[in-house]
Coordinates of C-alpha atoms and ligand atoms in Angstrom, one line a residue:
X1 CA 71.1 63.2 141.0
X2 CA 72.8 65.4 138.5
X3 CA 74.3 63.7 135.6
X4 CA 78.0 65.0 134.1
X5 CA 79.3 62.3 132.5
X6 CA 77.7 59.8 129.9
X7 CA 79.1 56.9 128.7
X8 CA 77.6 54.8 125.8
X9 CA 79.1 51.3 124.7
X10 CA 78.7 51.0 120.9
X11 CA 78.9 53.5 117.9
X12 CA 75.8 51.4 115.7
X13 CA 73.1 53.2 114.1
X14 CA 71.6 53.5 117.8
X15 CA 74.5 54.7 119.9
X16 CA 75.9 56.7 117.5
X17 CA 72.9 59.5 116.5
X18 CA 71.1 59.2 119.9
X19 CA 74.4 60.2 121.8
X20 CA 75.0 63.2 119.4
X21 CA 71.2 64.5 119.9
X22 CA 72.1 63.8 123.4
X23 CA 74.7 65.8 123.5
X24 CA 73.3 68.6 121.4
X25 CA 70.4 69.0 124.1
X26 CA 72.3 69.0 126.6
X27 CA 75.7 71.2 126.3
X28 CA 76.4 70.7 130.1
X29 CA 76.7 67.3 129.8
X30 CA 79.9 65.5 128.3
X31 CA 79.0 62.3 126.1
X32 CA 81.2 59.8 125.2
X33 CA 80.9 57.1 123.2
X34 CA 83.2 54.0 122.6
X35 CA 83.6 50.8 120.3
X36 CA 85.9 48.3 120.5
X37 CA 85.8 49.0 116.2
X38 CA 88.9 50.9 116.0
X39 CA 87.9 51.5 111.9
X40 CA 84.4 52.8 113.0
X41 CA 86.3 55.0 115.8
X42 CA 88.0 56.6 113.6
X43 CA 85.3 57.0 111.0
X44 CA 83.4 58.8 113.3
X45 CA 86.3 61.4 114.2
X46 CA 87.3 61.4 110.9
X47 CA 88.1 65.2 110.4
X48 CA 85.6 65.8 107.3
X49 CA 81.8 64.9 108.7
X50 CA 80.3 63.9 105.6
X51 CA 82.6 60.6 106.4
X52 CA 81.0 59.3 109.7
X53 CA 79.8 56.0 109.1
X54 CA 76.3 55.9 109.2
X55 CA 74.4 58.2 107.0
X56 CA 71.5 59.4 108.6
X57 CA 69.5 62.7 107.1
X58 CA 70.8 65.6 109.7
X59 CA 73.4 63.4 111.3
X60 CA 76.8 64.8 110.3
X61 CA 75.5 68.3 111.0
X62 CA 74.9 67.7 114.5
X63 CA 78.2 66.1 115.0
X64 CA 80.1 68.5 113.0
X65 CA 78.4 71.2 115.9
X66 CA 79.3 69.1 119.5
X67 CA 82.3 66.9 118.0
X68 CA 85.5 68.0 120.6
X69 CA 83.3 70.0 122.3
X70 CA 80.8 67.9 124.6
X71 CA 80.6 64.4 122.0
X72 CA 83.7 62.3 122.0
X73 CA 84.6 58.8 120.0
X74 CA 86.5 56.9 121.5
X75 CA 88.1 53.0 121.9
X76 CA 89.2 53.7 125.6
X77 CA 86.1 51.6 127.0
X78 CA 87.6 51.6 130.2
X79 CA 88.0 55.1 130.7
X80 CA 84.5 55.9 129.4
X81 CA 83.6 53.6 131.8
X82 CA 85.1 55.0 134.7
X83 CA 84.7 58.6 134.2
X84 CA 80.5 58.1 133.9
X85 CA 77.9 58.1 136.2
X86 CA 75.3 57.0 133.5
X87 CA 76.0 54.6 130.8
X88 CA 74.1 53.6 127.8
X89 CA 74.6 49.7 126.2
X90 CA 74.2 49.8 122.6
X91 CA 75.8 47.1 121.4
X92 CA 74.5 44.7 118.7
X93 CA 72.4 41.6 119.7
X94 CA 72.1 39.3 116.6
X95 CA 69.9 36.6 116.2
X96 CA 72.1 33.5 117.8
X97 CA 73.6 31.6 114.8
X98 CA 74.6 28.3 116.8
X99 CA 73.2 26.5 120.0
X100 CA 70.1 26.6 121.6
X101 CA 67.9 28.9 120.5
X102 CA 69.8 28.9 117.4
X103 CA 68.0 31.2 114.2
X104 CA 65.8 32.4 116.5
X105 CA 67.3 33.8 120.3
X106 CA 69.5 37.0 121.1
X107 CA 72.8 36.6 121.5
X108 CA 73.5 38.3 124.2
X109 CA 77.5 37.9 124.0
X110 CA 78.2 41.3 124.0
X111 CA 76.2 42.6 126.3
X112 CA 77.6 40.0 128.8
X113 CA 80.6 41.3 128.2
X114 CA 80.0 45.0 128.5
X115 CA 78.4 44.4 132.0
X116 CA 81.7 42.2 132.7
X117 CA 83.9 45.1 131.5
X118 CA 81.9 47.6 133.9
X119 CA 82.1 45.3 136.3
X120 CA 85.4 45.1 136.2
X121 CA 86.5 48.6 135.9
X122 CA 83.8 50.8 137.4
X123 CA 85.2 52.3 141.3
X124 CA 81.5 54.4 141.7
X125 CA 78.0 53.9 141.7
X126 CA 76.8 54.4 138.1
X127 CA 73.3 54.0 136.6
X128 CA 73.5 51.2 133.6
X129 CA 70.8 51.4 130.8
X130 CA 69.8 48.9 128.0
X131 CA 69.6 50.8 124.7
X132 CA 69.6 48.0 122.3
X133 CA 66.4 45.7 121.9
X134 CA 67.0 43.0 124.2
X135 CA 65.2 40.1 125.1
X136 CA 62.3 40.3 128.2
X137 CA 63.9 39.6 131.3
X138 CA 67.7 40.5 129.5
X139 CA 68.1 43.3 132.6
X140 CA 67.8 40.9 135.2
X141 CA 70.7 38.7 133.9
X142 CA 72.7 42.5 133.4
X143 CA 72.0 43.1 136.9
X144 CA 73.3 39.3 138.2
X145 CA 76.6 40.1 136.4
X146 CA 77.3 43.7 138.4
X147 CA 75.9 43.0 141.4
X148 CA 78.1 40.1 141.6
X149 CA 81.3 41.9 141.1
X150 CA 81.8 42.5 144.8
X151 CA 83.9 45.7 144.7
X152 CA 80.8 47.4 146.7
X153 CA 79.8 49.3 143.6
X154 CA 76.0 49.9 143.5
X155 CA 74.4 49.5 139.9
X156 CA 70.8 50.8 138.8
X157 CA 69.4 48.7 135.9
X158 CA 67.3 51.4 133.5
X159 CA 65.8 50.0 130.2
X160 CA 65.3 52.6 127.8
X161 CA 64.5 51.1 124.7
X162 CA 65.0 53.2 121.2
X163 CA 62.0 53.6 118.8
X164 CA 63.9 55.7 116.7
X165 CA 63.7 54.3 112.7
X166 CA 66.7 54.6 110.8
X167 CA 66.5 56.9 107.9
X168 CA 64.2 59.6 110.3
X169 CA 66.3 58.6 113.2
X170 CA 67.5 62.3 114.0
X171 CA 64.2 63.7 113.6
X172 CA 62.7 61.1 115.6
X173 CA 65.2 61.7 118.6
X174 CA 64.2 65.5 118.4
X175 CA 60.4 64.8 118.2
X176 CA 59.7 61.2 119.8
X177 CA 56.3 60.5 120.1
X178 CA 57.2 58.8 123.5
X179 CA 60.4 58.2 125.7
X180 CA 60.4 54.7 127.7
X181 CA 61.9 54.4 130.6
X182 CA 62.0 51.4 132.8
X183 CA 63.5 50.6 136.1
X184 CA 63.1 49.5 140.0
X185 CA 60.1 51.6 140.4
X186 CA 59.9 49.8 144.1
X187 CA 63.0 51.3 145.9
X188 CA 64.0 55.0 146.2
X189 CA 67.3 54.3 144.5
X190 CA 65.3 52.7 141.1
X191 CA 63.0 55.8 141.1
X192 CA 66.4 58.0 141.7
X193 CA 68.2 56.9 138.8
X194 CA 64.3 57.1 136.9
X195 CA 64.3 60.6 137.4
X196 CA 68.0 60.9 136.4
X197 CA 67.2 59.7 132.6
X198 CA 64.4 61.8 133.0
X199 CA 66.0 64.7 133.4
X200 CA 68.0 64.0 130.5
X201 CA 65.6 63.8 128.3
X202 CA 63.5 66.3 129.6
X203 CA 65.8 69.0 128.4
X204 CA 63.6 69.0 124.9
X205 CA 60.8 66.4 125.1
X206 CA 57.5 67.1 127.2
X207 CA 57.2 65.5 130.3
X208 CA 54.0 64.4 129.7
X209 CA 55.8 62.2 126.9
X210 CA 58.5 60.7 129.1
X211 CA 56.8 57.3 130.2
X212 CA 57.8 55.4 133.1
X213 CA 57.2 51.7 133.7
X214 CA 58.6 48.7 135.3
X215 CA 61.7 47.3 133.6
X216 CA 60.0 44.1 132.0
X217 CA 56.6 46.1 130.9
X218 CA 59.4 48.5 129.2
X219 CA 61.2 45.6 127.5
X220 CA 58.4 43.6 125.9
X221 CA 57.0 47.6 125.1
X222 CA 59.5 47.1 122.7
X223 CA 59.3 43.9 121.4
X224 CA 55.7 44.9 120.8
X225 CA 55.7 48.0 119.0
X226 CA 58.1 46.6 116.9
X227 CA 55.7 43.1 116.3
X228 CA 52.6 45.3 115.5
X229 CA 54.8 47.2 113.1
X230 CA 56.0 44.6 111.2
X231 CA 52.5 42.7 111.7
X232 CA 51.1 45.5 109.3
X233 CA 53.2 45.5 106.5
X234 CA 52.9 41.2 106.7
X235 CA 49.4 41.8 106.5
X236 CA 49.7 44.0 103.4
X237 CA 51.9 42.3 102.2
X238 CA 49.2 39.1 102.1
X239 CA 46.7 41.4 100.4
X240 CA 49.4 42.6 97.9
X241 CA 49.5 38.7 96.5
X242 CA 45.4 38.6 96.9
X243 CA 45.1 42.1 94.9
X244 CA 47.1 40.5 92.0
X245 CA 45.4 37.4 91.4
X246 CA 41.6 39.6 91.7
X247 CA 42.8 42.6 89.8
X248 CA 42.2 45.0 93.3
X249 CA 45.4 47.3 93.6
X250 CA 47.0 47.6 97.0
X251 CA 47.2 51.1 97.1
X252 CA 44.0 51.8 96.2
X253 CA 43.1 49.2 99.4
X254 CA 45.6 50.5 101.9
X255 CA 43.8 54.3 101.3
X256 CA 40.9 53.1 101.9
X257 CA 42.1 51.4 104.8
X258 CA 44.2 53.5 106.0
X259 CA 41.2 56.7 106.2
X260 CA 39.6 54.8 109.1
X261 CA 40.8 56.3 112.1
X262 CA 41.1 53.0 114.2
X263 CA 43.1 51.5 111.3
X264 CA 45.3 54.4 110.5
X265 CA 47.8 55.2 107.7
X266 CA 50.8 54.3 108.4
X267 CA 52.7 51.1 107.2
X268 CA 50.3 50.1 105.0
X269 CA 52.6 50.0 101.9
X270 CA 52.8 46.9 100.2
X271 CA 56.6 46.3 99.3
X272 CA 59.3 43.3 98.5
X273 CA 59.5 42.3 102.4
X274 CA 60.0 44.4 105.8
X275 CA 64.4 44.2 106.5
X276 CA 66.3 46.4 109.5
X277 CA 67.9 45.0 112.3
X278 CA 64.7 45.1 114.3
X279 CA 61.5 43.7 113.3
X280 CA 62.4 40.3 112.7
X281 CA 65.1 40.0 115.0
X282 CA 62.3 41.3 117.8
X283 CA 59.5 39.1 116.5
X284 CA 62.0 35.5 116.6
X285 CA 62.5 36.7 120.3
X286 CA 58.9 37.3 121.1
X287 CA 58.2 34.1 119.3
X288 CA 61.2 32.3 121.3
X289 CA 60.2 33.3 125.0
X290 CA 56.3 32.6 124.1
X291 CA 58.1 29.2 123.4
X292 CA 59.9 29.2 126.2
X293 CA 57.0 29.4 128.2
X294 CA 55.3 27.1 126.4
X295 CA 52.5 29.3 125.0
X296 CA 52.4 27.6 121.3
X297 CA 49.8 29.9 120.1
X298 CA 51.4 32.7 120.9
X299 CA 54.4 31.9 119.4
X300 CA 52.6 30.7 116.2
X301 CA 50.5 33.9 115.5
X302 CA 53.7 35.6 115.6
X303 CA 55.9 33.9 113.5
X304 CA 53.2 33.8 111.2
X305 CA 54.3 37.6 110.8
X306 CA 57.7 36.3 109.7
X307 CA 56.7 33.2 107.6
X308 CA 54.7 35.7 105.4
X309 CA 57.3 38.2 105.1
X310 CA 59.9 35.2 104.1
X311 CA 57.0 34.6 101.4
X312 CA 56.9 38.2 100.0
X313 CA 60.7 38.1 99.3
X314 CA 60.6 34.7 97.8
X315 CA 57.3 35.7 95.5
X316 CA 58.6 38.7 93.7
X317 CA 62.2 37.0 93.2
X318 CA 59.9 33.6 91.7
X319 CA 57.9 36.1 89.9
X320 CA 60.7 37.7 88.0
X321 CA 62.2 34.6 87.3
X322 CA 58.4 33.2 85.7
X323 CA 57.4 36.4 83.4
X324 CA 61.4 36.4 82.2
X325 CA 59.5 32.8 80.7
X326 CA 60.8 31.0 83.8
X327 CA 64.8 31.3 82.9
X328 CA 66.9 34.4 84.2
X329 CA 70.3 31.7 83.6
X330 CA 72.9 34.6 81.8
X331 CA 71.1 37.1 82.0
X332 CA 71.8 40.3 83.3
X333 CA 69.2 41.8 86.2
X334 CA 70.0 45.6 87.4
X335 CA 68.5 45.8 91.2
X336 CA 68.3 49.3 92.2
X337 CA 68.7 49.8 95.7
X338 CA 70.1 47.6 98.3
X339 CA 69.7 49.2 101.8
X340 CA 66.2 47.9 103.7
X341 CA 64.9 50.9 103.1
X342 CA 65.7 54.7 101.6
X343 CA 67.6 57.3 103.4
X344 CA 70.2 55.0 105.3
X345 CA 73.5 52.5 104.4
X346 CA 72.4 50.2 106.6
X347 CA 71.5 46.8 104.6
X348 CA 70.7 44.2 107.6
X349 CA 68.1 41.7 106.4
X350 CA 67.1 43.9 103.5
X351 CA 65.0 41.7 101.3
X352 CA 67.7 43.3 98.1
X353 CA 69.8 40.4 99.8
X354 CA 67.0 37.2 99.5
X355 CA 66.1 38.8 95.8
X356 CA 69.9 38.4 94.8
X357 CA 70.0 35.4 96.0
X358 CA 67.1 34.1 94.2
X359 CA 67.9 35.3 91.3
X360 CA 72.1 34.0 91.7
X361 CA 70.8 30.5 92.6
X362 CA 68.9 30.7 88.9
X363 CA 72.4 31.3 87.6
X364 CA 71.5 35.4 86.9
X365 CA 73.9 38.3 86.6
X366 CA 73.1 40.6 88.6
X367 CA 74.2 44.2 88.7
X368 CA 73.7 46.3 92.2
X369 CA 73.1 49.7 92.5
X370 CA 72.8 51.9 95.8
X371 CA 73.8 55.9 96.4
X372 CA 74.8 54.5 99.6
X373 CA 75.7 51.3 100.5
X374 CA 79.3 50.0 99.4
X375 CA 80.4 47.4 97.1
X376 CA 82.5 45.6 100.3
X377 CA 79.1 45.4 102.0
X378 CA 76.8 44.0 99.3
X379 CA 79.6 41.2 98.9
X380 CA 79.6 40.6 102.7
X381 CA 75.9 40.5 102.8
X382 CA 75.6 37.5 100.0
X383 CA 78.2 35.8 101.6
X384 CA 77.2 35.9 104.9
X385 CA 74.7 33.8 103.8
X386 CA 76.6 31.1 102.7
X387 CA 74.7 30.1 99.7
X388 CA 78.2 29.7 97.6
X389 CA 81.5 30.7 97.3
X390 CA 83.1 34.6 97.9
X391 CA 84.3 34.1 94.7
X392 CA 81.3 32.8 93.0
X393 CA 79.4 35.9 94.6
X394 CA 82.3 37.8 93.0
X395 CA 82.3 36.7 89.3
X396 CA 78.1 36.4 89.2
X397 CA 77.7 40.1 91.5
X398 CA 78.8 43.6 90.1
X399 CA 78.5 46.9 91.7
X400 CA 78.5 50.1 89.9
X401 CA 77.7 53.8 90.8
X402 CA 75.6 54.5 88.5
X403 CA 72.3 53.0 87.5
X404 CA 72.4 53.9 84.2
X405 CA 75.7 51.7 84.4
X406 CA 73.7 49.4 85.7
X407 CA 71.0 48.8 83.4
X408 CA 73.2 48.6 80.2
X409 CA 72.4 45.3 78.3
X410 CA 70.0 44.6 81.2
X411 CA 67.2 42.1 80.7
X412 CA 65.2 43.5 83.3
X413 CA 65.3 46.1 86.3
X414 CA 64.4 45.7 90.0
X415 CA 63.6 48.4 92.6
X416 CA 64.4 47.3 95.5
X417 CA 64.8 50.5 97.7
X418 CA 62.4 53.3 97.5
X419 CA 65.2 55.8 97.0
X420 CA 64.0 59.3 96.1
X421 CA 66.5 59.4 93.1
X422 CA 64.7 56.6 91.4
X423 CA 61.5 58.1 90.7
X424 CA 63.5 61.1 88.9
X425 CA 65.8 58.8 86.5
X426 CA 65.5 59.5 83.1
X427 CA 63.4 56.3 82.3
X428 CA 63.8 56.7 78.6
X429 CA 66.9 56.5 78.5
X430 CA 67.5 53.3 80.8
X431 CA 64.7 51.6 78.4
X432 CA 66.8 52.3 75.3
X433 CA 69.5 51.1 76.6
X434 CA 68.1 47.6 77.4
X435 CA 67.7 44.3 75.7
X436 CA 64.2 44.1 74.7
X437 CA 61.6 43.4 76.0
X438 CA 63.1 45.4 78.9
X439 CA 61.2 44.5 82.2
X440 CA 60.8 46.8 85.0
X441 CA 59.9 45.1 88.6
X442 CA 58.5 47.7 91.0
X443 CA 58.9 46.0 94.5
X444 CA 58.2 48.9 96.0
X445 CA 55.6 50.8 94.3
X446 CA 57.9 53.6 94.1
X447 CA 57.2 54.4 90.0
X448 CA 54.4 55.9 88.3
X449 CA 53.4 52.8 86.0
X450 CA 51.6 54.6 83.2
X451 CA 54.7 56.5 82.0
X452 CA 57.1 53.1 81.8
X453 CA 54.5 51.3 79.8
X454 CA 54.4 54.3 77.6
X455 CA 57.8 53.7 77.1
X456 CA 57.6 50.4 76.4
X457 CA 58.7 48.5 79.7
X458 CA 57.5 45.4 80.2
X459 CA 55.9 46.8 83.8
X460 CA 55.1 44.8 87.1
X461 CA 54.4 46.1 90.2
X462 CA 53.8 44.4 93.8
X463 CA 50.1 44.2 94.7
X464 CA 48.5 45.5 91.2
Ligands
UDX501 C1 61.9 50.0 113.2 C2 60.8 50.7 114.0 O1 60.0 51.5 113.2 C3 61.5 51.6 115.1 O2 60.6 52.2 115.9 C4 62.4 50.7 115.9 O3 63.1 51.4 116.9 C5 63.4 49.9 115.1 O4 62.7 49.2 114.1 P1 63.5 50.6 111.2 O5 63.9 49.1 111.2 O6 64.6 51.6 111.2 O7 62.7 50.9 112.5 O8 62.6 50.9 109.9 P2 61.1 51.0 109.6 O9 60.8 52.3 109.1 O10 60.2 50.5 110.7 O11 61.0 49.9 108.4 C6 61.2 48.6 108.6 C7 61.0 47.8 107.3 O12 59.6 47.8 106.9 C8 61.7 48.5 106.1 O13 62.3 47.5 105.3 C9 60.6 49.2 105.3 O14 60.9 49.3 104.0 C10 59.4 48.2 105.6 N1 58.1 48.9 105.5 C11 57.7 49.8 106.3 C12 57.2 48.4 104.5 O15 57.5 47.6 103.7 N2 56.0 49.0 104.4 C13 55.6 50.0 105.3 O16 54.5 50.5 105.1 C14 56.5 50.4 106.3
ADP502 P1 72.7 49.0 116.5 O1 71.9 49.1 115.2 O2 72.0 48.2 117.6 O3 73.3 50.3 116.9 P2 75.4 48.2 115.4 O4 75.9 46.9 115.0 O5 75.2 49.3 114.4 O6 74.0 48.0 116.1 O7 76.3 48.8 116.6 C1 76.7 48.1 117.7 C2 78.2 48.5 118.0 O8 78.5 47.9 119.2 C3 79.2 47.9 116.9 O9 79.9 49.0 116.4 C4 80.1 47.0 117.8 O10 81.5 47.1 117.4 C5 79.9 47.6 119.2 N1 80.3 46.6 120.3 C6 79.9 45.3 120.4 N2 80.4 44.8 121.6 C7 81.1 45.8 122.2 C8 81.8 45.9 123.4 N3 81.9 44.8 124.2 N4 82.4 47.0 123.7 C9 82.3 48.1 122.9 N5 81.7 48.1 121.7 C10 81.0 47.0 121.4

């Protein structure tokens, strides 16, 4: 089965960069992707690149070299639709904020309605993958929807779920450790539309790194990966609070750690809490189908993953509020940083949110910082959550450009993002222009502490 046309529903931080290294690898093949977010649409063909809307290292570069020429954006789902013979579902799948299954489920809204729009408009056979991290079992509802359509069209249900981590997501895409792929390995037509995706992908990554599985084994892959993830920075995150009640430090423990070969190295650093749209969205639906099934203990171990990471956010907000001899009320708190993590604009569940919120329920001032993330975000963040008023969050949260901005007349500063730019601030000069004693929260272990207690700062870092 050769593959022409590519269709992918949803221009997020997962349809959007995987389509363009799509098309990049693959010149022959036209890729186009569509939202029904007319602003993002146009964002992404705005004429100057360096205005997509998601900054991702690399990004713009690659669509500035296959925009209008094999990658088109584009609100015309239905023409998308029609014209492919492959199509990609990346559209968001929030943690369900009413019903059953309420806080902790998928809502799987959109996707419904994405198979309903296919089924409605699609005249052809076409293959139909799951991009975005669904639920176990979310394919067999997808494939329920199309087949009952009755217009004679013949679907193939692939899951091909995205490990790519924002902030590396291009260079993850290039080099990906592994590709999943799963579908009807049973019949001739699953293993057809298999080898299509396959192919795809196969026009830059080793075959012997394209996996292929059954469709659920492929789903609760990812649901997995994502749970052992998070799982290790929970667990550092526990002997972060240990490390600072026995005078261990944590990075001194993850090294040594992390230099044992079945441990390994990676996420092992302590910080304010794990965000992203993933791992706890993933872990609340592991936790909810364990439930489902009635399998307590698994349910529990997991959430414990979650109930810890809560904890973390919740300590170092408590533990600002204490050393500041337990009252921030009118006083002004400079967070730097407010995406979950460095290198992207995306700020879903970053803990930066749960600190601010902390700190605004003590009646603080807070002044954001971010190099990235805009001032109409950080106020739809704080009141998404609904702890007061838009116009409370307004008068008690400022945003400024620039961190030295930030930190005039501060009390005390908080990293909250492990920016690069951070670490190369002139620290001097943000300490002079404090209130005194100036205190300096590292939630991310990002600065060297000798220097800022040289200075003068009042210095705390997680897990020392
Ligand atoms: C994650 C997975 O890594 C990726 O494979 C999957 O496709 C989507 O979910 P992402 O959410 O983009 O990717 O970011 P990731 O790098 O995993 O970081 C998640 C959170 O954990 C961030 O807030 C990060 O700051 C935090 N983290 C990570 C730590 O606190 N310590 C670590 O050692 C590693
Ligand atoms: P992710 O991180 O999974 O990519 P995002 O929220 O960044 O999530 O992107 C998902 C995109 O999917 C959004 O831009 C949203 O507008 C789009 N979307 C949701 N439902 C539909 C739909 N039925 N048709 C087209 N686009 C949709």
């Amino acid at each position: 089965m050769k593959i022409k046309n590519i269709c992918c529903i949803g221009a997020g931080y997962v349809g959007g960069p995987t389509m363009a290294v799509i098309a990049q690898k693959c010149s022959k093949v036209k890729v186009t992707v569509v939202d029904i977010n007319e602003k993002r649409i146009k964002q992404w063909n705005d004429p100057d690149v360096q205005n997509i809307p998601i900054y991702e290292p690399g990004l713009s570069e690659i669509v500035e070299e296959t925009r209008g020429k094999n990658l088109f954006f584009s609100t015309d789902v239905d023409r998308a639709i029609d014209e492919a013979d492959m199509i990609f579902i990346s559209v968001n799948t929030p943690t369900k904020t009413y019903g059953i299954g309420k806080g902790m489920a998928a809502d799987l809204k959109y996707i419904e309605l994405c198979a309903r729009q296919i089924a409605a408009v699609a005249k052809n056979d076409k293959i139909v993958i799951e991009k975005s991290t669904l639920p176990v079992r979310t394919a067999a509802a997808l494939k329920n929807i199309l087949d009952n359509a009755g217009n004679g069209v013949k679907y193939q249900i692939l899951s091909n779920p995205e490990f790519l981590a924002e902030g590396t997501a291009v260079e993850d895409l290039r080099n990906p450790d592994r590709v999943l792929i799963g579908g009807d390995v049973e019949t001739e037509e699953g293993r057809e539309a298999m080898d299509a995706l396959v192919n795809i992908y196969a026009s830059w990554v080793p075959k012997e790194r394209i996996l292929t599985t059954n469709v659920w084994s492929s789903e609760l892959s990812k649901l997995t990966a994502n749970a052992f993830l998070a799982q290790r920075v929970s667990s550092i995150n526990a002997i972060s609070e240990l490390c600072e009640k026995t005078g261990a430090d944590v990075n001194e423990v993850s090294r040594a750690v992390g230099m044992d070969s079945r441990v390994g190295s990676k996420f092992l650093k302590a910080s304010v809490g794990f965000g992203g749209s993933c791992f706890q969205k993933d872990i609340l639906n592991l936790v909810y189908i364990a439930r489902t099934y009635n399998l307590q203990e698994v349910a529990d171990y997991w959430e414990q993953v979650i109930i810890m990471n809560d904890h973390q956010k919740r300590r170092f907000a408590a533990n600002m509020v204490q050393t500041m001899y337990n009252t921030v009320a009118g006083k002004k708190i400079a967070l730097l940083g407010w995406a979950f993590k460095k290198d992207t604009n995306d700020t879903r569940e970053s803990a930066a949110i749960y600190v601010a919120d902390y700190l605004l329920n003590e009646q603080a001032e807070i002044v954001v910082y971010d190099p990235k993330v805009t001032e109409e975000q950080i106020y739809s963040d704080l009141d998404y959550l609904g702890s007061r008023s838009g116009d409370a969050n307004r008068q008690a949260v400022t945003v400024v450009d620039s961190p030295y901005e930030a930190c005039e007349d501060a009390h005390a500063i908080a990293v909250l993002t492990e920016w690069n730019e951070f670490k190369e601030l002139d620290w001097q000069k943000l300490y002079d222009q404090m209130l005194k004693p100036a205190f300096l929260f590292d939630g991310r272990r990002l600065l060297e502490p000798k220097t800022k207690k040289e200075i003068g700062f009042e210095f705390y870092a997680i897990g020392n």
